[in-house]
Amino acid sequence: MRRKPMDNIETLERIETKAQLNVSEAGEITGLAWPFSGPDSIGDTIEPGAFIVPASLPICLEHDKSKAIGVWETITETTKGLEVKGRLFLEGITGAKSAHRYLKSGAIQGLSISFSNAMYRPLANGGRHFVEVPLNEISICKDPKHPEARISAVKSQSTNTEFNVENEELNQDENKAKNPANDAAQIDTKTFNAVLSRLDKLEAKTNRPGAPAVVNSKAASERKAFVEFIRTGDTSELKALAVNAPSTGGILAPDSVSTTILEKVVELSPIRQLSTVIKMSGPAIKLPRLVDNVDLAITTEQGTKPDDEPSFEEITLEPFLAGVSIPITFSMMEDSEVNLDAYITGHVAKRLAKKEEGWFINGDGTLAPEGVMSATTGIEVFQGGNAMVTANDLVSMFYELPQAHSSNGAWLMNPQTVAHIRRLANTQGDYLWQQGIAAGQPATLLGRPVYMSDFMPEMTPTSTPILFGDFAFGYTIADRVGLEPIRDGITGAKNDIYRITFRRRLGARVVMPSAFIKLRTAA
């Protein structure tokens, strides 16, 4: 019986939860699909009595719902959890035979339950407590997530018994069940029923009893579901990923994938490392910028205090669209051994970091975020005395910036300029450049870290090759929309190329010009 909707209850279209396998001999499968002993690795729990099981339930491999590889004969909810018993269709079904081998070798060590229109209550720890779970299928799969759920035994049928079964009809049905490449796979009811009919014939020939009736009594691996979407376009297993992106009706990459990519971007992009990064929830964000400070005056104890107050102006930070596209061959998409997760996150991070870096330095503020070198007002420019930067120029420039900013400042320059700076020394012959004191730490110039970017101007006469300033105080980056993948299997199909384009929106601008100073070389 379905429960009535309750207050503070939300619905979930589809979710998968994985269980750890403990495999012995292959064939007949028994195990625990979901234990009630505690939450899974992301904090989700299912209430005893919540499972709703249909009259028949297929066994699938990795949620390939185009055909069944077996049938769950008994699904019983006990005090331990959801206990299952089933059989693979080993008699002529290639997928079942493959699954049989995977189970015997230990290559597969997980169970995964799939359901739709589930009802759950959000928990304070970020997990969910499910109160109604209509099961669709239970798959055997890799990557176990729940430490106490397992397949307890897998037994094989005798290979000495020979069966004479006509399977032309089944093969025809299986061929009809194949889906177009861009369609999400669905359970083929006709094929599944044909397989069940065949199983009944096998049982009659071997005097085995018929299959007994099924007893009706956070989300696992987002990253796996995301990669499955990249491979097939199937969004049915996407848990929280199955949230329509506002502009395209697509999906957003899961937080775990977005976080991994942005962490790599931070490593590759010096501006994002140094600046203040905020989140936007609307089309624009308005930030106050201090124009005049309060002036303090010394007065006598009974003297009149002067009236003064700081003045501010309001600046607007708007997001711009960024898109990066990565090529993937169809062979990589088809080969499950290829680590698409690592490939995608690595390539997207590199390309996104390069695009951001160019914007954050030279963006015009009209068609792209405002760059630190493009801000035309407020940033002080120190005039050098030569066409080539000197040690005296650097020292004078450093102390031109207010101490509050120079003590938190960082240098930014082109690699060619770095090569020149590394040869500069003071009057005692000591090099101004100092290597980082530990691996992974930036080198320093006058005690402050130095970062390089190919987007900084080269050192030529009347150029501005060096920027020094307090980026955290003076430059703000606003992230508007998370990463959204768009799949394109048509444009490069003739070259066996599949493109995944990631789009996101972000803005940036100089919010406190007084925190920076540029060096301009002489003619």
Coordinates of C-alpha atoms in Angstrom, one line a residue:
M1 CA 0.0 0.0 0.0
R2 CA 1.3 3.5 -0.9
R3 CA 1.6 6.0 1.9
K4 CA -0.2 9.3 1.7
P5 CA 2.0 12.3 1.1
M6 CA 3.3 13.8 4.3
D7 CA 4.5 17.2 5.3
N8 CA 8.3 17.7 4.9
I9 CA 8.4 14.8 2.4
E10 CA 10.0 15.2 -1.0
T11 CA 9.9 12.9 -4.0
L12 CA 12.8 11.5 -6.0
E13 CA 12.3 10.3 -9.6
R14 CA 15.1 7.7 -9.6
I15 CA 18.0 6.7 -7.5
E16 CA 20.6 3.9 -7.3
T17 CA 22.2 2.6 -4.2
K18 CA 25.0 0.1 -4.3
A19 CA 25.8 -2.8 -2.1
Q20 CA 29.0 -4.8 -1.6
L21 CA 29.2 -8.3 -3.0
N22 CA 30.7 -11.4 -1.5
V23 CA 30.9 -13.9 -4.4
S24 CA 31.5 -17.7 -4.3
E25 CA 30.4 -20.0 -7.1
A26 CA 28.2 -18.4 -9.8
G27 CA 24.7 -19.2 -10.9
E28 CA 21.9 -18.9 -8.3
I29 CA 22.3 -15.7 -6.4
T30 CA 21.3 -14.9 -2.8
G31 CA 22.2 -11.8 -0.9
L32 CA 21.2 -8.6 0.9
A33 CA 20.3 -5.8 -1.5
W34 CA 19.8 -3.1 1.3
P35 CA 20.7 -3.5 5.0
F36 CA 18.7 -1.7 7.7
S37 CA 21.8 -1.6 10.0
G38 CA 22.7 1.9 9.1
P39 CA 23.1 4.6 6.4
D40 CA 25.1 4.2 3.3
S41 CA 28.3 6.1 2.6
I42 CA 26.5 9.4 1.9
G43 CA 24.1 9.2 4.8
D44 CA 20.9 7.8 3.2
T45 CA 18.6 5.4 5.0
I46 CA 15.5 3.5 4.0
E47 CA 12.7 2.9 6.5
P48 CA 11.6 -0.7 7.1
G49 CA 8.4 -1.4 5.3
A50 CA 9.2 1.3 2.6
F51 CA 9.9 -1.0 -0.3
I52 CA 7.2 -1.6 -2.9
V53 CA 8.0 -4.6 -5.1
P54 CA 6.2 -5.4 -8.4
A55 CA 5.0 -9.0 -9.3
S56 CA 8.3 -9.6 -11.2
L57 CA 11.6 -7.9 -11.0
P58 CA 14.5 -8.3 -13.5
I59 CA 18.2 -8.7 -12.8
C60 CA 20.2 -6.3 -14.9
L61 CA 23.9 -5.7 -15.3
E62 CA 25.0 -2.1 -14.5
H63 CA 21.4 -0.9 -15.1
D64 CA 21.3 -1.9 -18.8
K65 CA 17.6 -2.0 -19.0
S66 CA 17.4 -3.0 -22.7
K67 CA 17.2 -6.7 -21.6
A68 CA 17.2 -8.8 -18.5
I69 CA 20.0 -11.2 -17.6
G70 CA 18.0 -12.9 -14.9
V71 CA 15.1 -12.8 -12.5
W72 CA 14.8 -12.2 -8.8
E73 CA 12.7 -15.1 -7.5
T74 CA 12.3 -13.9 -4.0
I75 CA 12.6 -10.5 -2.5
T76 CA 11.9 -10.5 1.2
E77 CA 12.1 -7.6 3.7
T78 CA 13.4 -9.0 7.0
T79 CA 14.9 -7.4 10.1
K80 CA 18.3 -7.4 8.4
G81 CA 17.0 -5.6 5.3
L82 CA 16.0 -6.4 1.8
E83 CA 17.0 -10.0 1.2
V84 CA 17.0 -11.3 -2.4
K85 CA 17.3 -14.6 -4.2
G86 CA 17.5 -15.0 -8.0
R87 CA 18.9 -16.7 -11.0
L88 CA 20.8 -15.6 -14.1
F89 CA 19.7 -16.8 -17.5
L90 CA 22.8 -18.8 -18.3
E91 CA 21.2 -20.8 -21.1
G92 CA 22.2 -18.8 -24.2
I93 CA 22.1 -15.3 -22.9
T94 CA 25.5 -13.7 -23.5
G95 CA 25.0 -10.9 -21.0
A96 CA 24.1 -13.4 -18.3
K97 CA 27.2 -15.6 -19.1
S98 CA 29.4 -12.5 -18.9
A99 CA 27.9 -11.5 -15.5
H100 CA 28.5 -15.1 -14.4
R101 CA 32.2 -14.8 -15.2
Y102 CA 32.4 -11.4 -13.5
L103 CA 30.9 -12.7 -10.3
K104 CA 33.1 -15.8 -10.2
S105 CA 36.3 -13.7 -10.8
G106 CA 35.2 -11.0 -8.3
A107 CA 35.3 -8.3 -10.9
I108 CA 31.8 -7.2 -9.8
Q109 CA 31.3 -6.6 -6.2
G110 CA 28.1 -4.6 -5.9
L111 CA 24.3 -4.6 -6.0
S112 CA 22.3 -1.5 -7.0
I113 CA 18.6 -0.9 -6.5
S114 CA 16.7 1.4 -8.9
F115 CA 13.4 3.0 -8.1
S116 CA 11.1 5.9 -9.2
N117 CA 8.9 8.4 -7.5
A118 CA 10.4 7.6 -4.1
M119 CA 9.4 9.7 -1.1
Y120 CA 11.9 10.8 1.4
R121 CA 12.6 13.3 4.2
P122 CA 15.8 15.4 4.1
L123 CA 18.1 14.9 7.1
A124 CA 20.1 17.5 8.9
N125 CA 23.4 15.8 7.9
G126 CA 22.6 16.2 4.2
G127 CA 21.4 12.6 3.8
R128 CA 17.8 11.5 3.2
H129 CA 15.4 9.1 5.0
F130 CA 13.2 7.2 2.4
V131 CA 9.7 6.3 3.5
E132 CA 8.4 4.9 0.2
V133 CA 10.6 3.1 -2.4
P134 CA 8.9 1.6 -5.5
L135 CA 11.5 -0.7 -6.9
N136 CA 12.1 -0.9 -10.7
E137 CA 15.0 -3.4 -10.8
I138 CA 18.0 -4.6 -8.9
S139 CA 21.3 -4.7 -10.8
I140 CA 24.6 -6.4 -10.1
C141 CA 27.4 -3.8 -10.5
K142 CA 30.8 -2.6 -9.5
D143 CA 31.8 -0.1 -6.8
P144 CA 30.1 -1.1 -3.6
K145 CA 29.0 1.7 -1.4
H146 CA 27.2 0.1 1.5
P147 CA 29.7 -1.9 3.7
E148 CA 27.1 -4.4 5.1
A149 CA 25.1 -5.3 2.0
R150 CA 26.4 -8.3 0.0
I151 CA 25.6 -11.3 -2.2
S152 CA 26.1 -14.2 0.2
A153 CA 26.3 -17.0 -2.4
V154 CA 26.3 -17.6 -6.1
K155 CA 25.7 -21.2 -7.2
S156 CA 26.0 -22.7 -10.7
Q157 CA 23.7 -25.1 -12.3
S158 CA 25.1 -28.4 -13.5
T159 CA 26.6 -28.1 -17.0
N160 CA 26.0 -31.8 -17.7
T161 CA 22.3 -31.3 -18.4
E162 CA 21.5 -30.5 -22.0
F163 CA 18.4 -28.4 -22.9
N164 CA 16.7 -28.3 -26.2
V165 CA 15.0 -24.9 -26.2
E166 CA 13.9 -23.0 -29.3
N167 CA 15.0 -19.3 -28.8
E168 CA 14.4 -17.8 -32.2
E169 CA 11.5 -15.7 -30.8
L170 CA 13.6 -14.5 -27.9
N171 CA 16.5 -13.5 -30.2
Q172 CA 14.0 -11.5 -32.4
D173 CA 12.6 -9.8 -29.4
E174 CA 16.1 -8.9 -28.2
N175 CA 17.0 -7.4 -31.5
K176 CA 13.8 -5.3 -31.4
A177 CA 14.7 -4.2 -27.9
K178 CA 17.8 -2.4 -29.0
N179 CA 17.5 1.4 -28.6
P180 CA 18.7 4.2 -30.7
A181 CA 22.1 5.6 -29.5
N182 CA 20.6 8.8 -28.1
D183 CA 17.6 7.2 -26.4
A184 CA 17.6 6.2 -22.7
A185 CA 17.3 2.4 -22.3
Q186 CA 14.1 1.1 -20.9
I187 CA 13.2 -2.3 -19.6
D188 CA 11.7 -4.3 -22.6
T189 CA 8.6 -5.9 -21.1
K190 CA 8.1 -8.2 -24.1
T191 CA 11.7 -9.5 -24.0
F192 CA 11.6 -9.9 -20.2
N193 CA 8.3 -11.9 -20.4
A194 CA 9.8 -14.0 -23.2
V195 CA 12.8 -14.8 -21.0
L196 CA 10.5 -15.7 -18.1
S197 CA 8.5 -18.0 -20.4
R198 CA 11.7 -19.7 -21.5
L199 CA 12.8 -20.1 -17.9
D200 CA 9.4 -21.8 -17.1
K201 CA 10.1 -24.3 -20.0
L202 CA 13.6 -25.0 -18.5
E203 CA 12.1 -25.6 -15.1
A204 CA 9.5 -28.0 -16.5
K205 CA 12.2 -30.0 -18.4
T206 CA 14.3 -30.4 -15.3
N207 CA 11.5 -31.0 -12.8
R208 CA 12.4 -27.9 -10.9
P209 CA 9.7 -26.0 -9.1
G210 CA 8.3 -22.8 -10.6
A211 CA 9.6 -19.5 -9.3
P212 CA 7.8 -18.5 -6.1
A213 CA 6.0 -15.2 -5.9
V214 CA 8.0 -12.2 -5.0
V215 CA 7.5 -11.3 -1.4
N216 CA 6.4 -7.7 -1.1
S217 CA 6.8 -6.9 2.3
K218 CA 22.2 9.1 -0.9
A219 CA 22.0 7.9 -3.8
A220 CA 25.0 5.8 -4.6
S221 CA 27.9 7.0 -6.7
E222 CA 26.9 10.3 -8.3
R223 CA 30.1 10.2 -10.4
K224 CA 29.2 6.9 -11.9
A225 CA 25.8 8.2 -12.8
F226 CA 27.3 11.3 -14.4
V227 CA 29.8 9.2 -16.5
E228 CA 26.9 7.0 -17.6
F229 CA 25.1 10.2 -18.8
I230 CA 28.2 11.2 -20.7
R231 CA 28.4 7.7 -22.3
T232 CA 24.7 7.2 -23.1
G233 CA 22.7 10.3 -22.4
D234 CA 20.6 8.3 -20.0
T235 CA 19.4 10.6 -17.1
S236 CA 17.2 8.0 -15.4
E237 CA 19.9 7.0 -12.9
L238 CA 21.1 10.5 -12.1
K239 CA 19.8 11.1 -8.5
A240 CA 20.3 14.7 -7.7
L241 CA 21.9 15.2 -11.2
A242 CA 18.5 14.9 -12.7
V243 CA 17.8 18.5 -12.1
N244 CA 17.0 20.6 -15.1
A245 CA 19.5 23.3 -15.9
P246 CA 17.5 26.5 -16.1
S247 CA 18.5 27.5 -19.6
T248 CA 18.8 24.3 -21.6
G249 CA 16.7 21.7 -19.8
G250 CA 19.8 19.6 -19.4
I251 CA 21.5 18.5 -16.2
L252 CA 24.1 20.0 -14.0
A253 CA 27.3 18.1 -13.1
P254 CA 27.2 16.7 -9.6
D255 CA 28.9 18.7 -6.8
S256 CA 31.6 16.1 -6.5
V257 CA 32.6 16.5 -10.2
S258 CA 32.3 20.3 -10.2
T259 CA 34.4 20.5 -7.0
T260 CA 37.1 18.3 -8.5
I261 CA 37.3 20.4 -11.6
L262 CA 37.3 23.7 -9.8
E263 CA 40.1 22.4 -7.4
K264 CA 42.1 21.6 -10.5
V265 CA 41.3 25.1 -12.0
V266 CA 42.5 26.7 -8.8
E267 CA 45.8 24.8 -9.1
L268 CA 46.2 26.0 -12.7
S269 CA 44.8 29.6 -12.5
P270 CA 46.8 32.0 -10.3
I271 CA 44.1 34.7 -10.3
R272 CA 41.5 32.3 -8.9
Q273 CA 44.0 31.2 -6.2
L274 CA 44.6 34.7 -5.0
S275 CA 41.2 36.4 -5.4
T276 CA 38.0 36.5 -3.4
V277 CA 35.5 34.0 -4.8
I278 CA 31.8 34.3 -4.1
K279 CA 28.5 32.6 -5.3
M280 CA 25.8 34.4 -7.2
S281 CA 22.2 33.4 -7.1
G282 CA 20.8 36.0 -9.5
P283 CA 21.6 37.8 -12.8
A284 CA 23.8 40.4 -11.0
I285 CA 25.3 41.2 -7.7
K286 CA 25.9 44.7 -6.3
L287 CA 28.9 45.3 -4.2
P288 CA 29.7 48.5 -2.1
R289 CA 33.1 50.1 -2.8
L290 CA 34.7 52.5 -0.3
V291 CA 35.4 55.9 -1.8
D292 CA 36.5 58.0 1.2
N293 CA 37.6 56.9 4.6
V294 CA 36.5 58.4 7.9
D295 CA 39.0 61.1 9.1
L296 CA 39.8 61.1 12.8
A297 CA 40.7 64.2 14.8
I298 CA 42.2 64.7 18.2
T299 CA 40.0 66.8 20.5
T300 CA 40.0 67.7 24.2
E301 CA 37.9 65.8 26.6
Q302 CA 35.1 68.3 26.4
G303 CA 35.8 69.3 22.8
T304 CA 33.4 68.9 19.9
K305 CA 33.9 65.8 17.9
P306 CA 34.0 66.4 14.1
D307 CA 31.2 64.9 12.0
D308 CA 32.4 62.5 9.3
E309 CA 31.3 59.4 7.7
P310 CA 32.7 57.1 4.9
S311 CA 31.3 57.4 1.4
F312 CA 30.6 54.4 -0.8
E313 CA 29.8 53.8 -4.4
E314 CA 27.9 50.7 -5.7
I315 CA 29.4 48.6 -8.4
T316 CA 27.7 45.8 -10.3
L317 CA 29.2 42.4 -11.0
E318 CA 27.4 40.5 -13.8
P319 CA 28.1 37.0 -15.0
F320 CA 29.3 36.0 -18.5
L321 CA 29.0 32.7 -20.3
A322 CA 32.1 30.5 -20.5
G323 CA 32.1 27.3 -22.6
V324 CA 34.8 24.7 -23.0
S325 CA 34.6 21.7 -25.4
I326 CA 36.6 18.5 -25.2
P327 CA 36.8 15.8 -27.8
I328 CA 36.2 12.1 -27.0
T329 CA 36.4 9.3 -29.5
F330 CA 33.5 6.9 -29.8
S331 CA 35.8 4.1 -28.9
M332 CA 36.5 5.7 -25.5
M333 CA 32.8 6.1 -25.0
E334 CA 32.2 2.4 -25.7
D335 CA 35.1 1.1 -23.7
S336 CA 34.0 0.8 -20.1
E337 CA 37.6 0.4 -19.0
V338 CA 38.5 4.0 -20.0
N339 CA 38.4 6.2 -17.0
L340 CA 36.1 8.9 -18.4
D341 CA 35.8 10.6 -15.0
A342 CA 39.5 11.4 -14.9
Y343 CA 39.7 12.3 -18.6
I344 CA 36.8 14.7 -18.4
T345 CA 37.7 16.4 -15.2
G346 CA 41.3 16.8 -16.3
H347 CA 40.6 18.3 -19.7
V348 CA 37.8 20.5 -18.6
A349 CA 39.9 21.9 -15.8
K350 CA 42.8 22.8 -18.1
R351 CA 40.7 24.5 -20.7
L352 CA 38.5 26.3 -18.2
A353 CA 41.5 27.5 -16.3
K354 CA 43.1 28.9 -19.4
K355 CA 39.9 30.7 -20.5
E356 CA 39.4 32.1 -17.0
E357 CA 43.0 33.2 -16.7
G358 CA 42.8 35.2 -20.0
W359 CA 39.6 36.9 -18.8
F360 CA 40.8 37.7 -15.3
I361 CA 43.8 39.5 -16.7
N362 CA 42.7 41.1 -19.9
G363 CA 38.9 40.9 -20.0
D364 CA 37.2 44.1 -21.2
G365 CA 34.3 44.0 -18.8
T366 CA 31.8 44.2 -21.7
L367 CA 32.0 40.9 -23.5
A368 CA 34.0 39.2 -20.7
P369 CA 34.7 39.7 -17.0
E370 CA 36.8 42.7 -16.2
G371 CA 40.5 41.8 -16.0
V372 CA 43.0 43.3 -13.5
M373 CA 45.1 44.7 -16.3
S374 CA 42.1 46.2 -18.1
A375 CA 40.7 48.3 -15.3
T376 CA 41.3 51.9 -16.5
T377 CA 40.7 53.9 -13.4
G378 CA 42.1 53.8 -9.9
I379 CA 45.0 51.5 -10.3
E380 CA 48.3 53.3 -9.7
V381 CA 51.0 53.1 -12.4
F382 CA 54.6 53.3 -11.4
Q383 CA 56.8 54.7 -14.2
G384 CA 60.1 52.9 -14.5
G385 CA 63.3 54.6 -15.6
N386 CA 64.3 52.2 -18.3
A387 CA 62.9 50.0 -21.1
M388 CA 64.0 47.0 -19.1
V389 CA 62.9 46.6 -15.5
T390 CA 65.6 47.3 -12.9
A391 CA 66.1 46.2 -9.2
N392 CA 65.5 49.8 -8.1
D393 CA 62.2 49.9 -10.1
L394 CA 60.9 46.8 -8.2
V395 CA 61.9 48.2 -4.8
S396 CA 60.3 51.6 -5.5
M397 CA 57.2 50.0 -6.9
F398 CA 56.8 47.7 -3.8
Y399 CA 56.9 50.6 -1.4
E400 CA 54.6 52.8 -3.5
L401 CA 51.7 50.5 -2.5
P402 CA 50.2 51.1 0.9
Q403 CA 51.6 48.8 3.6
A404 CA 48.2 47.2 4.3
H405 CA 48.2 45.9 0.7
S406 CA 51.9 45.2 0.1
S407 CA 52.1 43.0 3.2
N408 CA 49.4 40.8 1.5
G409 CA 50.5 41.4 -2.0
A410 CA 51.5 39.0 -4.8
W411 CA 53.5 39.6 -8.1
L412 CA 52.1 38.7 -11.5
M413 CA 54.2 38.7 -14.6
N414 CA 55.0 36.9 -17.9
P415 CA 57.5 34.0 -17.9
Q416 CA 59.8 36.1 -20.1
T417 CA 59.7 38.8 -17.5
V418 CA 60.5 36.3 -14.8
A419 CA 63.6 35.2 -16.7
H420 CA 64.8 38.8 -16.6
I421 CA 63.9 39.4 -13.0
R422 CA 65.7 36.3 -11.8
R423 CA 69.0 37.9 -12.9
L424 CA 68.5 41.1 -10.9
A425 CA 70.6 41.7 -7.8
N426 CA 71.0 44.4 -5.2
T427 CA 74.1 46.5 -4.7
Q428 CA 75.6 43.7 -2.5
G429 CA 75.2 41.2 -5.3
D430 CA 72.3 39.4 -3.6
Y431 CA 69.6 38.2 -6.0
L432 CA 66.1 39.7 -5.4
W433 CA 64.5 36.4 -6.5
Q434 CA 64.3 33.7 -3.9
Q435 CA 63.2 30.2 -4.5
G436 CA 60.2 28.8 -2.5
I437 CA 61.2 27.4 0.9
A438 CA 59.3 24.1 0.2
A439 CA 58.2 22.0 -2.7
G440 CA 55.0 23.5 -4.2
Q441 CA 55.5 26.9 -2.7
P442 CA 55.9 29.9 -5.1
A443 CA 59.2 31.8 -5.4
T444 CA 59.3 35.2 -3.7
L445 CA 60.4 38.7 -4.8
L446 CA 61.1 41.1 -1.9
G447 CA 59.4 38.6 0.4
R448 CA 56.1 38.3 -1.6
P449 CA 55.1 35.4 -3.8
V450 CA 55.5 35.5 -7.6
Y451 CA 53.0 34.0 -10.0
M452 CA 53.4 33.6 -13.8
S453 CA 50.8 33.9 -16.6
D454 CA 51.2 33.8 -20.4
F455 CA 48.5 36.4 -20.6
M456 CA 50.6 39.2 -18.9
P457 CA 52.2 41.6 -21.3
E458 CA 55.8 40.9 -22.4
M459 CA 58.5 43.4 -21.3
T460 CA 58.9 45.9 -24.1
P461 CA 59.3 49.7 -24.1
T462 CA 56.2 51.5 -22.7
S463 CA 54.6 48.2 -21.7
T464 CA 53.2 47.2 -18.3
P465 CA 54.8 43.8 -17.7
I466 CA 54.4 43.6 -13.9
L467 CA 51.4 43.8 -11.6
F468 CA 51.7 43.8 -7.8
G469 CA 48.8 43.9 -5.4
D470 CA 46.5 42.5 -2.8
F471 CA 44.2 40.3 -5.0
A472 CA 42.0 39.0 -2.1
F473 CA 41.1 42.6 -1.2
G474 CA 41.0 44.1 -4.7
Y475 CA 39.6 41.5 -7.1
T476 CA 36.4 39.5 -6.8
I477 CA 35.2 36.5 -8.8
A478 CA 31.5 35.4 -8.8
D479 CA 30.4 32.0 -9.9
R480 CA 26.9 32.0 -11.2
V481 CA 26.0 28.5 -12.6
G482 CA 27.7 25.2 -12.0
L483 CA 29.1 23.1 -14.8
E484 CA 26.5 22.0 -17.3
P485 CA 27.5 19.3 -19.9
I486 CA 26.1 19.3 -23.5
R487 CA 26.6 16.2 -25.6
D488 CA 27.2 16.4 -29.3
G489 CA 27.6 13.1 -31.2
I490 CA 26.7 14.5 -34.6
T491 CA 29.2 17.3 -35.6
G492 CA 32.4 15.1 -35.5
A493 CA 30.8 11.7 -36.2
K494 CA 32.5 11.2 -39.5
N495 CA 35.8 11.5 -37.8
D496 CA 34.7 9.2 -34.9
I497 CA 34.8 12.2 -32.5
Y498 CA 32.2 12.9 -29.8
R499 CA 32.3 16.3 -28.2
I500 CA 31.3 17.2 -24.7
T501 CA 30.8 21.0 -24.1
F502 CA 30.7 22.3 -20.6
R503 CA 29.1 25.7 -20.0
R504 CA 29.1 27.8 -16.9
R505 CA 28.5 31.5 -16.1
L506 CA 30.9 33.6 -14.0
G507 CA 31.8 37.2 -13.5
A508 CA 34.7 39.2 -12.1
R509 CA 36.0 42.7 -11.7
V510 CA 38.4 45.0 -9.8
V511 CA 36.5 46.1 -6.7
M512 CA 39.3 48.0 -5.0
P513 CA 41.8 49.6 -7.5
S514 CA 43.9 51.0 -4.7
A515 CA 45.0 47.5 -3.8
F516 CA 47.1 47.2 -7.0
I517 CA 50.0 48.9 -8.7
K518 CA 51.4 48.4 -12.2
L519 CA 54.9 49.0 -13.5
R520 CA 55.3 50.7 -16.9
T521 CA 58.6 50.6 -18.6
A522 CA 60.2 53.7 -20.3
A523 CA 60.4 54.2 -24.0

